[in-house]
Short mmCIF file of C-alpha atoms and ligand atoms in Angstrom, two decimals:
data_model
loop_
_atom_site.label_atom_id
_atom_site.label_comp_id
_atom_site.label_asym_id
_atom_site.label_seq_id
_atom_site.Cartn_x
_atom_site.Cartn_y
_atom_site.Cartn_z
CA MET N 1 14.82 1.96 8.51
CA SER N 2 14.89 2.24 4.78
CA PHE N 3 12.25 0.31 2.96
CA PRO N 4 12.47 0.71 -0.80
CA LYS N 5 9.90 3.08 -2.28
CA ASP N 6 8.22 0.30 -4.22
CA PHE N 7 8.07 -2.12 -1.27
CA LEU N 8 4.90 -4.19 -1.61
CA TRP N 9 3.07 -3.72 1.70
CA GLY N 10 0.06 -5.98 1.44
CA ALA N 11 -2.14 -8.72 2.77
CA ALA N 12 -3.14 -12.15 1.54
CA SER N 13 -6.03 -14.58 1.17
CA ALA N 14 -7.00 -17.72 -0.73
CA ALA N 15 -10.08 -18.42 -2.85
CA ALA N 16 -11.53 -21.32 -0.86
CA GLN N 17 -11.00 -19.45 2.39
CA ILE N 18 -12.96 -16.29 1.55
CA GLU N 19 -14.93 -16.41 -1.70
CA GLY N 20 -17.95 -18.57 -0.93
CA ALA N 21 -20.33 -18.84 -3.95
CA TRP N 22 -19.06 -22.39 -4.15
CA ASP N 23 -21.51 -23.51 -6.84
CA GLU N 24 -22.42 -20.21 -8.48
CA ASP N 25 -21.93 -18.98 -12.02
CA GLY N 26 -20.75 -22.32 -13.30
CA LYS N 27 -18.07 -23.08 -10.69
CA CYS N 28 -17.58 -26.79 -9.99
CA PRO N 29 -17.05 -28.05 -6.43
CA SER N 30 -13.51 -28.37 -5.12
CA ILE N 31 -12.22 -31.07 -2.80
CA TRP N 32 -12.72 -28.62 0.09
CA ASP N 33 -16.37 -28.00 -0.81
CA VAL N 34 -17.09 -31.67 -0.12
CA ALA N 35 -14.87 -32.10 2.95
CA GLY N 36 -17.98 -32.80 5.10
CA ASP N 37 -17.33 -34.19 8.59
CA HIS N 38 -13.65 -33.38 8.43
CA ILE N 39 -14.47 -29.76 9.21
CA GLU N 40 -15.04 -28.69 12.80
CA ASN N 41 -18.56 -27.95 14.03
CA GLY N 42 -20.21 -29.08 10.80
CA GLN N 43 -18.98 -25.92 9.04
CA THR N 44 -18.33 -25.57 5.30
CA CYS N 45 -16.55 -23.11 3.04
CA HIS N 46 -19.67 -22.71 0.89
CA THR N 47 -20.32 -19.11 1.91
CA ALA N 48 -17.16 -18.13 3.82
CA CYS N 49 -16.78 -14.31 3.68
CA ASP N 50 -18.99 -14.05 0.62
CA HIS N 51 -16.12 -12.19 -1.00
CA TYR N 52 -17.36 -13.31 -4.43
CA HIS N 53 -20.29 -10.92 -4.04
CA ARG N 54 -18.60 -8.35 -1.83
CA TYR N 55 -15.25 -7.93 -3.55
CA LYS N 56 -15.88 -4.23 -4.25
CA GLU N 57 -16.48 -3.47 -0.60
CA ASP N 58 -13.39 -5.54 0.29
CA VAL N 59 -11.14 -3.75 -2.19
CA ALA N 60 -12.45 -0.42 -0.86
CA LEU N 61 -11.34 -1.50 2.64
CA MET N 62 -7.92 -2.48 1.31
CA LYS N 63 -7.67 0.94 -0.26
CA GLU N 64 -8.67 2.59 3.00
CA LEU N 65 -5.79 0.75 4.69
CA GLY N 66 -3.45 1.93 1.96
CA LEU N 67 -2.36 -1.55 0.82
CA LYS N 68 0.09 -1.55 -2.06
CA SER N 69 -0.49 -5.18 -2.93
CA TYR N 70 -2.98 -7.97 -2.41
CA ARG N 71 -2.14 -11.65 -2.70
CA PHE N 72 -5.12 -13.84 -3.59
CA SER N 73 -5.61 -17.18 -5.30
CA ILE N 74 -7.64 -18.13 -8.32
CA SER N 75 -10.08 -20.98 -7.94
CA TRP N 76 -9.18 -23.46 -10.68
CA GLY N 77 -12.73 -24.83 -10.67
CA ARG N 78 -14.21 -21.40 -11.45
CA ILE N 79 -12.01 -21.18 -14.52
CA ILE N 80 -12.18 -24.80 -15.71
CA PRO N 81 -15.24 -26.44 -14.16
CA GLU N 82 -14.98 -29.53 -16.34
CA LYS N 83 -12.39 -31.14 -18.53
CA GLY N 84 -11.60 -28.93 -21.50
CA ARG N 85 -14.13 -26.15 -20.83
CA ILE N 86 -13.28 -22.60 -19.83
CA ASN N 87 -15.98 -20.80 -17.83
CA PRO N 88 -16.38 -17.17 -19.00
CA LYS N 89 -18.19 -16.21 -15.76
CA GLY N 90 -15.20 -17.35 -13.72
CA ILE N 91 -12.83 -15.32 -15.89
CA GLU N 92 -15.13 -12.33 -15.55
CA PHE N 93 -15.07 -12.45 -11.76
CA TYR N 94 -11.29 -12.30 -11.55
CA ARG N 95 -11.04 -9.69 -14.29
CA ASN N 96 -13.43 -7.51 -12.30
CA LEU N 97 -11.50 -8.08 -9.09
CA ILE N 98 -8.19 -7.28 -10.75
CA SER N 99 -9.56 -4.10 -12.40
CA GLU N 100 -10.97 -3.01 -9.05
CA LEU N 101 -7.56 -3.56 -7.43
CA ARG N 102 -5.72 -1.73 -10.19
CA ALA N 103 -8.14 1.20 -9.94
CA ALA N 104 -7.35 1.34 -6.20
CA GLY N 105 -3.62 1.36 -6.93
CA ILE N 106 -3.15 -2.14 -5.49
CA GLU N 107 -0.80 -4.59 -7.19
CA PRO N 108 -2.45 -8.01 -7.69
CA LEU N 109 -0.26 -10.97 -6.66
CA VAL N 110 -1.80 -14.14 -8.01
CA THR N 111 -1.46 -17.61 -6.50
CA LEU N 112 -2.49 -20.20 -9.08
CA TYR N 113 -2.95 -23.11 -6.71
CA HIS N 114 -3.98 -22.70 -3.09
CA TRP N 115 -5.28 -26.22 -2.47
CA ASP N 116 -8.85 -26.09 -3.87
CA LEU N 117 -8.44 -28.87 -6.42
CA PRO N 118 -11.53 -29.14 -8.67
CA LEU N 119 -13.45 -32.27 -7.83
CA TRP N 120 -13.35 -33.47 -11.44
CA VAL N 121 -9.54 -33.39 -11.43
CA HIS N 122 -9.53 -35.31 -8.16
CA GLU N 123 -11.87 -37.89 -9.67
CA GLU N 124 -9.48 -38.28 -12.60
CA GLY N 125 -6.76 -39.25 -10.12
CA GLY N 126 -5.73 -35.91 -8.60
CA TRP N 127 -2.10 -35.07 -7.81
CA PRO N 128 -0.91 -38.70 -7.68
CA ASP N 129 -1.87 -39.17 -11.37
CA PRO N 130 0.52 -37.73 -14.00
CA LYS N 131 -2.47 -36.58 -16.13
CA ILE N 132 -2.77 -33.70 -13.70
CA ILE N 133 0.30 -32.01 -15.14
CA ASP N 134 -1.51 -31.31 -18.41
CA TYR N 135 -4.74 -30.35 -16.65
CA TYR N 136 -2.85 -27.88 -14.47
CA LEU N 137 -1.01 -26.40 -17.45
CA GLU N 138 -4.26 -26.01 -19.36
CA TYR N 139 -5.64 -24.06 -16.39
CA VAL N 140 -2.48 -21.94 -16.05
CA ARG N 141 -2.62 -21.16 -19.76
CA ALA N 142 -6.23 -20.01 -19.46
CA ALA N 143 -5.39 -17.82 -16.45
CA VAL N 144 -2.33 -16.27 -18.07
CA ASP N 145 -4.29 -15.62 -21.29
CA ALA N 146 -7.10 -13.98 -19.38
CA PHE N 147 -5.22 -11.93 -16.77
CA SER N 148 -1.62 -11.32 -17.78
CA ASP N 149 -2.41 -7.96 -19.36
CA GLN N 150 -3.08 -6.76 -15.80
CA VAL N 151 -1.12 -9.18 -13.64
CA GLN N 152 2.64 -9.30 -13.30
CA TYR N 153 3.22 -11.37 -10.15
CA TRP N 154 2.48 -15.10 -10.33
CA MET N 155 2.92 -17.87 -7.79
CA THR N 156 2.55 -21.40 -9.15
CA PHE N 157 1.79 -23.05 -5.80
CA ASN N 158 1.08 -22.26 -2.19
CA GLU N 159 2.98 -24.34 0.34
CA PRO N 160 3.50 -27.48 -1.73
CA SER N 161 5.11 -29.29 1.21
CA VAL N 162 1.98 -28.82 3.28
CA PHE N 163 -0.67 -29.91 0.83
CA ILE N 164 1.31 -32.83 -0.60
CA MET N 165 2.08 -34.29 2.83
CA LEU N 166 -1.16 -33.54 4.63
CA SER N 167 -3.47 -34.41 1.73
CA TYR N 168 -1.83 -37.63 0.57
CA ALA N 169 0.32 -39.07 3.38
CA VAL N 170 -0.98 -37.81 6.72
CA GLY N 171 -4.59 -37.59 5.58
CA THR N 172 -5.62 -34.52 7.56
CA PHE N 173 -6.27 -32.24 4.54
CA ALA N 174 -8.62 -32.83 1.61
CA PRO N 175 -8.77 -35.28 -0.10
CA PHE N 176 -7.74 -37.03 3.16
CA GLN N 177 -5.62 -39.85 1.73
CA LYS N 178 -3.01 -41.85 3.61
CA ASP N 179 -0.82 -43.50 1.05
CA ILE N 180 2.92 -42.88 1.00
CA GLU N 181 3.36 -44.19 -2.54
CA ALA N 182 0.60 -41.93 -3.85
CA CYS N 183 2.15 -39.05 -1.91
CA MET N 184 5.52 -39.54 -3.63
CA GLU N 185 3.80 -39.60 -7.03
CA ALA N 186 1.88 -36.44 -6.12
CA LEU N 187 5.13 -34.77 -5.15
CA ARG N 188 6.79 -35.64 -8.45
CA ASN N 189 3.80 -34.47 -10.49
CA MET N 190 3.54 -31.23 -8.56
CA LEU N 191 7.24 -30.47 -9.06
CA LEU N 192 7.04 -31.08 -12.80
CA ALA N 193 3.83 -29.05 -13.03
CA HIS N 194 5.59 -26.19 -11.25
CA GLY N 195 8.60 -26.13 -13.58
CA LYS N 196 6.49 -26.40 -16.70
CA ALA N 197 4.16 -23.67 -15.47
CA VAL N 198 7.07 -21.31 -14.82
CA ARG N 199 8.17 -21.78 -18.41
CA LEU N 200 4.63 -21.43 -19.77
CA ILE N 201 4.02 -18.20 -17.88
CA ARG N 202 7.37 -16.80 -18.99
CA GLU N 203 6.64 -17.64 -22.63
CA THR N 204 3.02 -16.53 -22.85
CA ALA N 205 2.44 -13.66 -20.38
CA ARG N 206 1.56 -10.35 -22.01
CA THR N 207 3.21 -8.28 -19.27
CA LYS N 208 6.74 -9.21 -18.23
CA PRO N 209 6.04 -11.71 -15.45
CA VAL N 210 7.62 -11.96 -12.01
CA ILE N 211 7.32 -15.62 -11.08
CA GLY N 212 7.73 -17.51 -7.83
CA LEU N 213 5.95 -19.79 -5.41
CA ALA N 214 5.07 -19.60 -1.73
CA MET N 215 6.91 -22.00 0.56
CA ALA N 216 5.98 -23.05 4.08
CA ALA N 217 9.29 -21.96 5.54
CA THR N 218 10.51 -23.65 8.69
CA THR N 219 13.16 -21.60 10.38
CA TYR N 220 15.52 -22.35 13.15
CA ILE N 221 16.56 -19.21 15.02
CA PRO N 222 20.31 -19.41 15.79
CA ASP N 223 21.15 -20.17 19.40
CA SER N 224 24.01 -17.69 19.01
CA GLU N 225 25.02 -15.31 16.22
CA ASP N 226 28.63 -16.45 15.98
CA GLU N 227 29.82 -18.42 12.96
CA GLU N 228 29.13 -21.75 14.60
CA GLY N 229 25.61 -20.72 15.65
CA LEU N 230 24.72 -19.42 12.18
CA LYS N 231 25.95 -22.57 10.48
CA ASP N 232 24.11 -24.81 12.90
CA ALA N 233 20.87 -22.85 12.46
CA ALA N 234 21.01 -22.87 8.66
CA GLU N 235 21.58 -26.61 8.75
CA LYS N 236 18.66 -27.16 11.08
CA SER N 237 16.42 -24.97 8.91
CA PHE N 238 17.16 -26.92 5.75
CA LEU N 239 18.54 -30.33 6.53
CA SER N 240 16.99 -31.46 9.79
CA GLN N 241 14.01 -33.77 9.52
CA VAL N 242 11.72 -30.79 9.89
CA GLY N 243 13.66 -28.52 7.55
CA GLU N 244 14.05 -31.11 4.85
CA GLY N 245 10.32 -31.84 4.70
CA SER N 246 9.35 -28.30 4.03
CA ASN N 247 12.47 -26.52 2.80
CA SER N 248 15.26 -28.36 1.04
CA LEU N 249 13.29 -31.26 -0.43
CA TYR N 250 11.41 -28.73 -2.55
CA MET N 251 13.54 -25.63 -2.73
CA ASP N 252 16.91 -27.31 -3.33
CA LEU N 253 15.31 -28.96 -6.33
CA ILE N 254 13.36 -25.98 -7.57
CA ALA N 255 16.06 -23.36 -7.07
CA LEU N 256 19.28 -25.39 -7.26
CA GLY N 257 18.28 -28.43 -9.33
CA LYS N 258 19.47 -30.76 -6.54
CA ALA N 259 17.40 -33.81 -5.67
CA SER N 260 17.50 -35.14 -2.13
CA PRO N 261 18.15 -38.90 -1.75
CA ILE N 262 14.45 -39.80 -1.40
CA LEU N 263 13.72 -38.27 -4.80
CA SER N 264 16.84 -38.92 -6.85
CA GLN N 265 15.61 -42.38 -7.94
CA LYS N 266 12.37 -40.93 -9.19
CA LEU N 267 13.72 -38.07 -11.29
CA SER N 268 15.68 -38.13 -14.55
CA GLU N 269 18.21 -35.46 -15.56
CA GLU N 270 15.54 -34.05 -17.86
CA ASP N 271 13.05 -33.87 -14.94
CA LEU N 272 15.59 -31.97 -12.85
CA LYS N 273 16.02 -29.44 -15.64
CA ILE N 274 12.28 -28.92 -15.96
CA ILE N 275 11.74 -28.57 -12.21
CA SER N 276 14.54 -26.04 -11.77
CA GLU N 277 13.30 -23.65 -14.46
CA PRO N 278 14.58 -20.27 -13.17
CA MET N 279 12.21 -18.20 -11.04
CA ASP N 280 12.29 -14.52 -10.14
CA PHE N 281 11.59 -14.73 -6.41
CA VAL N 282 10.74 -17.08 -3.61
CA GLY N 283 7.79 -16.47 -1.32
CA VAL N 284 8.03 -17.47 2.33
CA ASN N 285 5.08 -18.17 4.60
CA VAL N 286 6.29 -17.71 8.15
CA TYR N 287 4.37 -18.37 11.37
CA GLN N 288 6.64 -19.82 14.03
CA PRO N 289 10.19 -21.10 14.44
CA SER N 290 11.08 -24.78 14.46
CA ASN N 291 13.24 -24.31 17.57
CA PRO N 292 10.69 -25.91 19.93
CA LEU N 293 10.78 -29.09 17.81
CA LEU N 294 14.54 -29.24 17.41
CA ASN N 295 15.86 -27.88 20.68
CA LYS N 296 13.32 -28.71 23.36
CA GLU N 297 15.62 -27.92 26.27
CA GLY N 298 17.42 -24.92 24.88
CA TYR N 299 14.37 -22.99 23.75
CA ASP N 300 11.95 -22.16 26.51
CA THR N 301 8.49 -21.76 25.02
CA GLU N 302 6.94 -21.22 28.46
CA LYS N 303 8.10 -17.63 28.49
CA LEU N 304 6.81 -16.81 25.03
CA PRO N 305 3.33 -15.63 24.07
CA LYS N 306 1.26 -18.02 21.92
CA THR N 307 -1.56 -17.66 19.44
CA MET N 308 -4.95 -19.28 20.03
CA LEU N 309 -3.65 -22.24 17.98
CA ASP N 310 -0.79 -22.50 20.46
CA TRP N 311 1.78 -21.37 17.92
CA VAL N 312 4.77 -19.74 19.58
CA ILE N 313 5.13 -16.02 18.85
CA ASP N 314 8.77 -15.13 18.28
CA GLY N 315 9.23 -12.24 15.83
CA ARG N 316 12.88 -13.08 15.24
CA CYS N 317 11.97 -16.01 13.01
CA LEU N 318 10.92 -13.80 10.10
CA TYR N 319 14.31 -12.13 9.84
CA TRP N 320 16.08 -15.47 9.98
CA THR N 321 13.86 -17.03 7.34
CA ILE N 322 14.51 -14.19 4.94
CA ARG N 323 18.25 -14.28 5.57
CA GLN N 324 18.61 -18.06 5.41
CA TYR N 325 16.58 -18.28 2.21
CA TRP N 326 18.59 -15.50 0.62
CA GLU N 327 21.91 -17.02 1.61
CA ARG N 328 20.97 -20.45 0.32
CA TYR N 329 19.05 -19.63 -2.87
CA HIS N 330 20.07 -16.09 -3.87
CA LEU N 331 16.55 -15.27 -4.97
CA PRO N 332 14.74 -12.08 -3.96
CA VAL N 333 12.37 -12.92 -1.12
CA MET N 334 8.73 -11.96 -0.70
CA VAL N 335 7.01 -12.57 2.60
CA THR N 336 3.88 -14.15 1.17
CA GLU N 337 2.24 -14.97 4.52
CA ASN N 338 2.81 -14.03 8.14
CA GLY N 339 0.16 -13.66 10.79
CA MET N 340 -1.59 -15.10 13.81
CA ALA N 341 -4.94 -16.46 14.94
CA ASN N 342 -6.75 -14.77 17.80
CA PRO N 343 -10.32 -15.06 19.14
CA ASP N 344 -11.11 -11.47 18.15
CA GLU N 345 -14.49 -9.98 18.99
CA VAL N 346 -16.17 -6.72 18.16
CA GLY N 347 -16.47 -4.83 21.46
CA ALA N 348 -19.30 -2.67 22.79
CA ASP N 349 -17.56 0.33 21.22
CA GLY N 350 -17.82 -1.32 17.80
CA CYS N 351 -14.05 -1.85 17.57
CA VAL N 352 -11.76 -4.88 17.66
CA HIS N 353 -8.93 -4.25 20.10
CA ASP N 354 -6.46 -6.89 19.00
CA GLU N 355 -3.44 -5.59 20.85
CA ILE N 356 -1.65 -8.93 20.51
CA ARG N 357 -1.68 -8.71 16.71
CA ARG N 358 -0.37 -5.18 16.83
CA THR N 359 2.61 -6.38 18.88
CA PHE N 360 3.00 -9.33 16.53
CA LEU N 361 3.12 -7.02 13.51
CA HIS N 362 5.62 -4.77 15.20
CA ASP N 363 7.96 -7.60 16.18
CA PHE N 364 7.86 -9.46 12.87
CA LEU N 365 8.17 -6.30 10.77
CA GLN N 366 11.24 -5.31 12.78
CA GLY N 367 12.75 -8.47 11.37
CA VAL N 368 11.82 -7.51 7.81
CA SER N 369 13.30 -4.09 8.44
CA ARG N 370 16.58 -5.61 9.63
CA ALA N 371 16.77 -7.78 6.52
CA VAL N 372 16.13 -4.77 4.28
CA ASP N 373 18.75 -2.72 6.14
CA GLU N 374 21.30 -5.46 5.61
CA GLY N 375 20.72 -5.20 1.87
CA ILE N 376 18.75 -8.40 1.31
CA PRO N 377 16.33 -7.91 -1.60
CA VAL N 378 12.91 -8.20 0.04
CA LEU N 379 10.11 -7.46 -2.41
CA GLY N 380 7.24 -7.13 0.01
CA TYR N 381 5.29 -8.30 3.02
CA GLN N 382 1.80 -9.84 2.72
CA HIS N 383 0.08 -10.16 6.07
CA TRP N 384 -2.01 -13.28 6.52
CA SER N 385 -4.80 -12.56 6.22
CA ILE N 386 -6.66 -9.57 4.87
CA MET N 387 -9.83 -10.70 6.64
CA ASP N 388 -10.89 -13.54 8.91
CA ILE N 389 -11.01 -16.72 6.88
CA PHE N 390 -12.15 -20.32 6.67
CA GLU N 391 -9.19 -22.06 8.30
CA TRP N 392 -9.50 -25.42 6.50
CA CYS N 393 -10.47 -28.25 8.92
CA SER N 394 -10.54 -25.81 11.86
CA GLY N 395 -13.43 -23.91 10.24
CA TYR N 396 -14.12 -20.34 11.32
CA GLY N 397 -12.77 -20.47 14.91
CA PRO N 398 -9.23 -19.16 14.39
CA ARG N 399 -9.39 -15.53 13.27
CA PHE N 400 -6.34 -14.43 11.30
CA GLY N 401 -7.71 -11.28 9.70
CA LEU N 402 -6.78 -7.63 9.71
CA ILE N 403 -10.50 -7.17 9.10
CA HIS N 404 -13.04 -8.88 11.34
CA ILE N 405 -15.90 -10.78 9.71
CA ASP N 406 -19.24 -11.30 11.41
CA TYR N 407 -20.24 -14.51 9.63
CA GLU N 408 -23.95 -14.04 10.48
CA THR N 409 -24.28 -10.62 8.91
CA GLN N 410 -21.10 -10.47 6.78
CA LYS N 411 -20.32 -7.14 8.41
CA ARG N 412 -16.69 -6.10 8.06
CA THR N 413 -14.86 -4.30 10.90
CA ILE N 414 -11.32 -3.01 10.56
CA LYS N 415 -9.32 -4.22 13.56
CA ASP N 416 -6.99 -1.97 15.58
CA SER N 417 -3.97 -3.90 14.29
CA ALA N 418 -4.96 -3.02 10.73
CA ARG N 419 -5.01 0.69 11.62
CA TYR N 420 -1.50 0.30 13.00
CA TYR N 421 -0.41 -1.55 9.86
CA ALA N 422 -1.97 1.21 7.74
CA GLU N 423 0.21 3.73 9.58
CA ILE N 424 3.31 1.65 8.92
CA ILE N 425 2.41 1.51 5.24
CA ARG N 426 1.65 5.23 5.06
CA THR N 427 5.08 6.04 6.49
CA ASN N 428 6.84 3.30 4.50
CA GLY N 429 8.02 1.68 7.70
CA GLU N 430 8.91 4.79 9.69
CA ALA N 431 6.05 4.19 12.17
CA LEU N 432 7.51 0.84 13.20
C1 GCO X 1 -1.13 -22.00 5.18
C2 GCO X 1 -2.07 -21.51 4.21
C3 GCO X 1 -3.15 -20.63 4.75
C4 GCO X 1 -3.53 -20.78 6.18
C5 GCO X 1 -2.58 -20.07 7.10
C6 GCO X 1 -2.88 -20.28 8.56
O1 GCO X 1 -0.10 -21.37 5.33
O2 GCO X 1 -1.40 -23.00 5.83
O3 GCO X 1 -1.41 -20.86 3.20
O4 GCO X 1 -4.17 -20.98 3.89
O5 GCO X 1 -4.79 -20.25 6.41
O6 GCO X 1 -1.29 -20.47 6.91
O7 GCO X 1 -2.77 -21.61 8.89
#
């Protein structure tokens, strides 16, 4: 087990899921702040973990766990709360957070877009309207100007396949639209915004940037590890109906400049060049394999443990994602999300005994270890999530955190799994 010395052991979050302070210090509402009845049990993200006010305490906990990195997102609407106006208070918050992280020896990994579209941009047409490309670039420019002296790692988007599909075609994520045409326009605009942002960051960052994005990776675990099995699995991961939607439709374009048939009509040669602006790494968000969807008979989910969201737990899928991404795209891989939801409670002894997450961490990190041992460049592992979060339309029920949040009192409790993870970090993987 030989993790590189500079391996980025970390954890992740997103602004709308933890910050709260939804209308404070000049921030404008996002599409998630006004999601209303779509959220379970009448909950909102307005206060969430109150991280906006408690970021110092939260960074101190990260330091206690020994994290080397922390992936978080910037709320666009804190930075640009209305067309053409930068909000100094929003900039100040993230500068403070970043300084706090740096002082704790924690590398900040910044996601520029994790789904909390400012309401004003939505009202101007949102992702389906091409005006958004300039609005997004204006925001990225402001963020890079303000933070690139202290930030090196940038991700343009979190899980584009998820927010484009669910927000504009399926209608289960804010802004809850069901319009295939609009969804295709949103997809095109997002891809162009990504490519242009990569170039903008590269050209304007004050510290040499390391640029990528975080993909919702769907992985098919090979039925057998012989040549045939490996080929079949890679195909299912990228080209099956499931794999195309989240993997190749985006990544083949972004990393290889290849448009799939549904997009080739919509994109010019010039567009393809813009979209495939070279990146430095690809982030993968990995939760469960796609085997149950693609091989119902051959993959027995009955025998496997499941999370409270009924997601199958099979640690092998992380190794296969890393390997399949590396073999197809030849970009260094960062695990940008991996974790599980569990109904964790603080016990009478004041602790959270989340044995299942400890096992989860062990099994999935074994996969990362195997990938590293085989020489695949893996930059780091960001556990999802640093603390319990607002899980979009599911509200606060599913607890993903390494740190438990009591939403009544905002008390933080480090879970047992986090102590185990801290030991893995301290020994650079030896404790696995
Ligand atoms: C995603 C998002 C996260 C979620 C997590 C659990 O991957 O959907 O990046 O915001 O909270 O994945 O569903």
